[in-house]
mmCIF file of C-alpha atoms in Angstrom:
data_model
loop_
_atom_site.group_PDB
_atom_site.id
_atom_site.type_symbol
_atom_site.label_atom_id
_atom_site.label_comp_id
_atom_site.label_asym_id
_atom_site.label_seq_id
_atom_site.Cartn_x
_atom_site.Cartn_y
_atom_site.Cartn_z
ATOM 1 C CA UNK A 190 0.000 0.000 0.000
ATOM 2 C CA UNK A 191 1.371 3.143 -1.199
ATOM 3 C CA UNK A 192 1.900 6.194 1.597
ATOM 4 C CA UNK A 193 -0.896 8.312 1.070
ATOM 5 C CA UNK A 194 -0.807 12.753 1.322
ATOM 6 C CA UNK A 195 -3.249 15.321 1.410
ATOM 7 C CA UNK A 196 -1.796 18.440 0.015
ATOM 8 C CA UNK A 197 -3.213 21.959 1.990
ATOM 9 C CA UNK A 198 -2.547 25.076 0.533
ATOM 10 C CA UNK A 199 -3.751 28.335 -0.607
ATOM 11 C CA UNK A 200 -1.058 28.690 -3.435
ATOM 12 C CA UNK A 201 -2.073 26.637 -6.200
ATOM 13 C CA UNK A 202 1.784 26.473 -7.494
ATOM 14 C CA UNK A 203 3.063 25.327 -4.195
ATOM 15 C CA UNK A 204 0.299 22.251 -4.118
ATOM 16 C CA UNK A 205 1.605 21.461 -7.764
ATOM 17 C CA UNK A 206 5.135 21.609 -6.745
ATOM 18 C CA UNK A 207 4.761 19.132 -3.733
ATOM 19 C CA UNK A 208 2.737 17.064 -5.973
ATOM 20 C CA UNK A 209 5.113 16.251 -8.356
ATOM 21 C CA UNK A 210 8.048 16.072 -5.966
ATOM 22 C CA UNK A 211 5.956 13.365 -4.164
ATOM 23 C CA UNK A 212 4.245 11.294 -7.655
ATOM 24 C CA UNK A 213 7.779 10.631 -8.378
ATOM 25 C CA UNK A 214 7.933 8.549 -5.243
ATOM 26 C CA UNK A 215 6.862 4.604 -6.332
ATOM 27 C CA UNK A 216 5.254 4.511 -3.088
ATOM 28 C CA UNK A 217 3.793 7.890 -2.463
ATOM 29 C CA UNK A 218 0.192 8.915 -3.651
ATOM 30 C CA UNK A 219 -1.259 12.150 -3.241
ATOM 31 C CA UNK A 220 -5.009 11.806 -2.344
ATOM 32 C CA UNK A 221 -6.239 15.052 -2.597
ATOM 33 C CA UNK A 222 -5.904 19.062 -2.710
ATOM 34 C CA UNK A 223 -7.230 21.765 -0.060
ATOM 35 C CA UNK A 224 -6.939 25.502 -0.477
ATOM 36 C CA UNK A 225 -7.282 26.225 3.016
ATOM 37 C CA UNK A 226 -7.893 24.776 6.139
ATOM 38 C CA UNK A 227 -11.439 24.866 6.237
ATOM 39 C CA UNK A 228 -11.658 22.137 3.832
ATOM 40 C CA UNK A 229 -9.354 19.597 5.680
ATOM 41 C CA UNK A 230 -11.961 17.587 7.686
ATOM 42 C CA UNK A 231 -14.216 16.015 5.228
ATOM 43 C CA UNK A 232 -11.311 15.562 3.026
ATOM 44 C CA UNK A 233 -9.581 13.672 5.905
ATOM 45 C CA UNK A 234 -12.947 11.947 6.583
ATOM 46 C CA UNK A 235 -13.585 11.092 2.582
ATOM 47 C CA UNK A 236 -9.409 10.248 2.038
ATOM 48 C CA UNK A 237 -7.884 8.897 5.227
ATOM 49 C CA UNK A 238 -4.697 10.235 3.858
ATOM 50 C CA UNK A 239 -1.622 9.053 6.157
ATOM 51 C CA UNK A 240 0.169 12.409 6.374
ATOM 52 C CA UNK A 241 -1.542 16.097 5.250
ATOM 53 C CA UNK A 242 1.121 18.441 4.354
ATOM 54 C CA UNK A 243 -0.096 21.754 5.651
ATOM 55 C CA UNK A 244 0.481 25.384 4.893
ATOM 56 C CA UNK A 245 1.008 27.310 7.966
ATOM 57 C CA UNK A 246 -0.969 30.457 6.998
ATOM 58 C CA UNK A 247 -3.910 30.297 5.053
ATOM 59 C CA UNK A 248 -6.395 33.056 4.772
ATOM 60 C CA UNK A 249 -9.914 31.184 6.383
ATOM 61 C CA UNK A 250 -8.679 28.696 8.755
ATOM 62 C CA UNK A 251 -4.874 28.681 9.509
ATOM 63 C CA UNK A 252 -2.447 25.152 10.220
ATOM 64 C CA UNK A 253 -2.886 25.853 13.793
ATOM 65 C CA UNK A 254 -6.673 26.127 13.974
ATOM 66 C CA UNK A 255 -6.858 23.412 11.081
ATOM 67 C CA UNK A 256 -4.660 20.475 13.034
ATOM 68 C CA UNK A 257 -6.408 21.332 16.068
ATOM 69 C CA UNK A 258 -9.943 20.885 14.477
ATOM 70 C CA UNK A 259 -8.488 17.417 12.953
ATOM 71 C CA UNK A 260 -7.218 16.015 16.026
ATOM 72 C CA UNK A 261 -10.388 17.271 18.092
ATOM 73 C CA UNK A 262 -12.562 15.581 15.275
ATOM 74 C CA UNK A 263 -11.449 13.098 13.517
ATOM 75 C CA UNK A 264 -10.623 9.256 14.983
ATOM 76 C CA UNK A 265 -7.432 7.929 14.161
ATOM 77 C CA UNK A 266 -6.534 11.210 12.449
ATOM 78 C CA UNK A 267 -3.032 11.530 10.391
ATOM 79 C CA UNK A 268 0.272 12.284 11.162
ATOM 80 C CA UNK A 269 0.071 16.245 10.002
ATOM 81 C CA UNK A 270 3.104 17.840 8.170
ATOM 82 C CA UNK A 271 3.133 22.110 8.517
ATOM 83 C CA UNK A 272 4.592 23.793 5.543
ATOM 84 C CA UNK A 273 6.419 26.778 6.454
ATOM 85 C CA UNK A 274 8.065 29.656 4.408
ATOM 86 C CA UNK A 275 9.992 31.022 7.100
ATOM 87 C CA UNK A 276 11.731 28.416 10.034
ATOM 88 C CA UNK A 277 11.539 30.607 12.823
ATOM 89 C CA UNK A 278 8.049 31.620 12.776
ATOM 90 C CA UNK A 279 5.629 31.636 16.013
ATOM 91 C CA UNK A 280 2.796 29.860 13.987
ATOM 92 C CA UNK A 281 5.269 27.365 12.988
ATOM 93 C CA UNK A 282 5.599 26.831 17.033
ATOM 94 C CA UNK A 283 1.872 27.306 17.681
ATOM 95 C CA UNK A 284 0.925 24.545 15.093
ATOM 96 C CA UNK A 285 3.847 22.269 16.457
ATOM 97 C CA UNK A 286 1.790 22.994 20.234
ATOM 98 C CA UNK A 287 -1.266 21.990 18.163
ATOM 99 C CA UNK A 288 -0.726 18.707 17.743
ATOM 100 C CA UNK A 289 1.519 19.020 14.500
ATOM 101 C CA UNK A 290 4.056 15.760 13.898
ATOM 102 C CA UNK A 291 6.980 18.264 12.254
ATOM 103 C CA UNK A 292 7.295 20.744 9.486
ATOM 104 C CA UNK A 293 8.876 21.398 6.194
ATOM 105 C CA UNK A 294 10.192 24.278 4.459
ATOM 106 C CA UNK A 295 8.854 24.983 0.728
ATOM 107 C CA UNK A 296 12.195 25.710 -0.319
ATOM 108 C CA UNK A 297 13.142 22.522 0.970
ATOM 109 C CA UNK A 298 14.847 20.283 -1.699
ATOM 110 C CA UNK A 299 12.776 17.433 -2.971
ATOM 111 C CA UNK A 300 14.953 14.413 -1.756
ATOM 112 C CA UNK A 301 14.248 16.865 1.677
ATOM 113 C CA UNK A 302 10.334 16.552 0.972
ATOM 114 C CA UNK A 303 10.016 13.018 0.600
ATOM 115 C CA UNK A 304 12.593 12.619 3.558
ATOM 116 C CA UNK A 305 9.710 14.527 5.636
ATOM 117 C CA UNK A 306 6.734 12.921 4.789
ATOM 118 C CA UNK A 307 8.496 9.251 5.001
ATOM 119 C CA UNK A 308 9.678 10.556 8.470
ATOM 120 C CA UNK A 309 6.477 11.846 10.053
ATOM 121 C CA UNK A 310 4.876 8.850 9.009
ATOM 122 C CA UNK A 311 6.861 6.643 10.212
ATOM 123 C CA UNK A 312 7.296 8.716 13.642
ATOM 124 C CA UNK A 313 10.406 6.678 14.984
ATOM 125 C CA UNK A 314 12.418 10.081 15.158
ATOM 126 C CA UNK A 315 11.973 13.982 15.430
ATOM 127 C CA UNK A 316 12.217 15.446 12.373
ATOM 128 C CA UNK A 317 14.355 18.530 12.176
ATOM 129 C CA UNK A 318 15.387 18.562 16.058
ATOM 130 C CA UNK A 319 17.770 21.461 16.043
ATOM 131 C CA UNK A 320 15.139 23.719 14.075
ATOM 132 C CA UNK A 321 12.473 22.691 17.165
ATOM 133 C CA UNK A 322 14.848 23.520 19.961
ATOM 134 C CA UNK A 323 15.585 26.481 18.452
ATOM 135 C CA UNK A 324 11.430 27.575 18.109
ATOM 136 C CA UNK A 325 11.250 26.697 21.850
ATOM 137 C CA UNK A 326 14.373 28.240 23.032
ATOM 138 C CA UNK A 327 12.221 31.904 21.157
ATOM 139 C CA UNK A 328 8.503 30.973 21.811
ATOM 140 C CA UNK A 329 8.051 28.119 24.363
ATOM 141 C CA UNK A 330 9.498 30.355 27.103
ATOM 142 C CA UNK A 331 6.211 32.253 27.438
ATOM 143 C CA UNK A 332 4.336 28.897 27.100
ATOM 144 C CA UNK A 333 6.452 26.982 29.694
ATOM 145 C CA UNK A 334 4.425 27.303 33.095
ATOM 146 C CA UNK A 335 4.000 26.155 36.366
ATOM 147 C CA UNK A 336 0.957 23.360 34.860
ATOM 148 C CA UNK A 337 3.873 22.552 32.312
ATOM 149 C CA UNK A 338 6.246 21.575 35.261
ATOM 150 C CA UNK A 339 3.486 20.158 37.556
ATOM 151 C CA UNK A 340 2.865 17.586 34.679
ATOM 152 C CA UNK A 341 5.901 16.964 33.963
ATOM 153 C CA UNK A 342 6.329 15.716 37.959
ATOM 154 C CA UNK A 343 2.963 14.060 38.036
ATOM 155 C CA UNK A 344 4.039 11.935 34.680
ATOM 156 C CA UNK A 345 6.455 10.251 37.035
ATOM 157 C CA UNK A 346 8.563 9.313 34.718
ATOM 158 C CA UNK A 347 11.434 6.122 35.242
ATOM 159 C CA UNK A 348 15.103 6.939 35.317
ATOM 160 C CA UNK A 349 15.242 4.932 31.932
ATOM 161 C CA UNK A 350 11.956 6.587 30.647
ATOM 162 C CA UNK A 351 13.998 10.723 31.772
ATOM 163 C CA UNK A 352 16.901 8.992 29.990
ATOM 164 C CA UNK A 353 14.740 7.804 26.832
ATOM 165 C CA UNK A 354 13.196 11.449 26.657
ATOM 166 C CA UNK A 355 16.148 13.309 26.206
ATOM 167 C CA UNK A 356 17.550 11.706 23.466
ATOM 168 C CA UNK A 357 14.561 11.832 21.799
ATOM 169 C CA UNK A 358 14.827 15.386 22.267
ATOM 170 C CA UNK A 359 17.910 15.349 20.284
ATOM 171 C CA UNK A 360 16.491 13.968 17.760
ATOM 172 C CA UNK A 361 17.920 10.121 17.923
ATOM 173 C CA UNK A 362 15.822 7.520 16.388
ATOM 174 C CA UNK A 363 14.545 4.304 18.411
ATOM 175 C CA UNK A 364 17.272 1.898 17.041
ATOM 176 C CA UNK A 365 19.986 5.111 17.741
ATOM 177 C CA UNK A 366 18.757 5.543 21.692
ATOM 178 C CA UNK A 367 18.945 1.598 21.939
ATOM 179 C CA UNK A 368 23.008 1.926 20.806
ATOM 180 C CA UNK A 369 23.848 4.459 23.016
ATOM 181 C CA UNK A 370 21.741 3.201 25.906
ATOM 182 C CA UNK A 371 23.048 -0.156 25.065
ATOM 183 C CA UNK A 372 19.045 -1.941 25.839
ATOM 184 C CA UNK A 373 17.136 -3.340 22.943
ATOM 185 C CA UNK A 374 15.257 -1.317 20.470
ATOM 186 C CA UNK A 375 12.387 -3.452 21.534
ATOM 187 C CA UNK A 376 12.464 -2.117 24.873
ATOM 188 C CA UNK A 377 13.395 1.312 23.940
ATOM 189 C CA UNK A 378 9.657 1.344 22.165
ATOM 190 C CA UNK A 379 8.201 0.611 25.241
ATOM 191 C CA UNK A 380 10.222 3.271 27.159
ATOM 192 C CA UNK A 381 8.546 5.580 24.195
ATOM 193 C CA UNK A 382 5.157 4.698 24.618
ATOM 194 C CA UNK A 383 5.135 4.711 28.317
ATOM 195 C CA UNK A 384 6.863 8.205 28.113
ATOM 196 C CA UNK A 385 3.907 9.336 25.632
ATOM 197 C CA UNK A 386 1.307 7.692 27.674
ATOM 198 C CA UNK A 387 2.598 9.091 30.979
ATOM 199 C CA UNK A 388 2.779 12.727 29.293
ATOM 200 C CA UNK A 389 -0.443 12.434 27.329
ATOM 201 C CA UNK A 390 1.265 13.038 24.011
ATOM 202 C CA UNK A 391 0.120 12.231 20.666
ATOM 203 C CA UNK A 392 4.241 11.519 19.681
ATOM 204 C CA UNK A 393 7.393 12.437 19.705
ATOM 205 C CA UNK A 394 7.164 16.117 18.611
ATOM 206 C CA UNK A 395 4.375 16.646 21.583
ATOM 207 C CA UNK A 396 6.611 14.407 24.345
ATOM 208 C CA UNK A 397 9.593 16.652 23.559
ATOM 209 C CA UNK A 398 7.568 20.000 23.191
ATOM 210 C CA UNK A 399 6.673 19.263 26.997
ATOM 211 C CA UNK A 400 9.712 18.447 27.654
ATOM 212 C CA UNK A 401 10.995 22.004 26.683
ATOM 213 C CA UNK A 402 8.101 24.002 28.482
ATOM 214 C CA UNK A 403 8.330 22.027 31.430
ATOM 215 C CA UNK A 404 11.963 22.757 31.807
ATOM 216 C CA UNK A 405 12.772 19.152 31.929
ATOM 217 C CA UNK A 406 15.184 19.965 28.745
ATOM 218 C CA UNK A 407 16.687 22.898 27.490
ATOM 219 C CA UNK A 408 16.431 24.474 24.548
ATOM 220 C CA UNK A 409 19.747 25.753 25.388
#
């Protein structure tokens, strides 16, 4: 079964250009085409794409209000990519707080592209982890409270499990943490879903995001 995309986008030239990029892929499909966010929930309904790449600003319904309508709505809902023109951008960071699985850059390179979407879908690592430590080292600060912190304590989280969450902070994959924690990769996929579980995150991107704002890593 081929890996299946939703493209969302007000820019009609972007859409085609991701498109193409992505048809080249044997085992990528694109599904369907949005405008703007608005239109992402019955499409997700109708297409039950496995990743929508999403423009970040859209004139009805922005990425942030659009992931959080598809996560509040829609069972099982897909991993959700955020197309950005600029890295360092607050709604880049909001959408990320959303719910969003990672984001892309539209001058990204193609082989970077399908890198992305292969990544987020397969959600074993944090895509562009330097990039997200740097958004929460400028806009988590204001969003890292005293609720961050007191959920980070009541998680509870193992010595293995605090271990487990900071390198997936850096960025390391499942079978990367196992190597340098010398445990099986196995068991370090346990350590990740208790950590999720514990933090009630939808992934990675969400576990480390709390992470950040609780304190418990820093962006420094």
């Amino acid at each position: 079964m081929p890996l299946t995309v939703l493209l969302v986008d007000d820019e009609p030239l972007v859409r085609a250009g991701l498109r193409a990029v992505l048809e080249a892929q044997p085992d990528i499909e694109v599904v369907g085409e949005a405008a703007d966010g608005a239109a992402v929930i019955p499409l997700v309904r109708r297409l039950r794409p496995d990743v929508v790449a999403m423009d970040v600003r859209m004139p009805l319904m922005d990425g942030i209000e659009a992931t959080h309508a598809v996560l509040r709505s829609v069972p099982e809902p897909p991993k959700i990519l955020v197309v950005t023109t600029f890295e360092n951008d607050e709604y880049v960071y909001g959408a990320l707080r959303a719910g969003a699985d990672g984001f892309l850059l539209k001058r990204a390179r193609p082989a970077e592209i399908v890198h992305a979407v292969r990544l987020v879908a397969e959600g074993d690592s944090l895509l562009f982890p330097a990039a997200v430590r740097r958004l929460a080292a400028e806009y988590g600060k204001d969003s890292g409270t005293t609720e961050a912190r007191a959920a980070m304590e009541r998680a509870a989280l193992t010595g293995r499990e605090a271990d487990v969450l900071r390198l997936m902070a850096r960025g390391l994959a499942n079978a990367e943490i196992a190597e340098r924690l010398m445990i099986g990769t196995e068991t370090v996929k346990s350590h990740v879903s208790a950590v999720l579980a514990k933090l009630g995150a939808r992934d990675r991107t969400q576990a480390v995001i709390a992470a950040y704002e609780s304190g418990f890593v820093s962006p420094g």
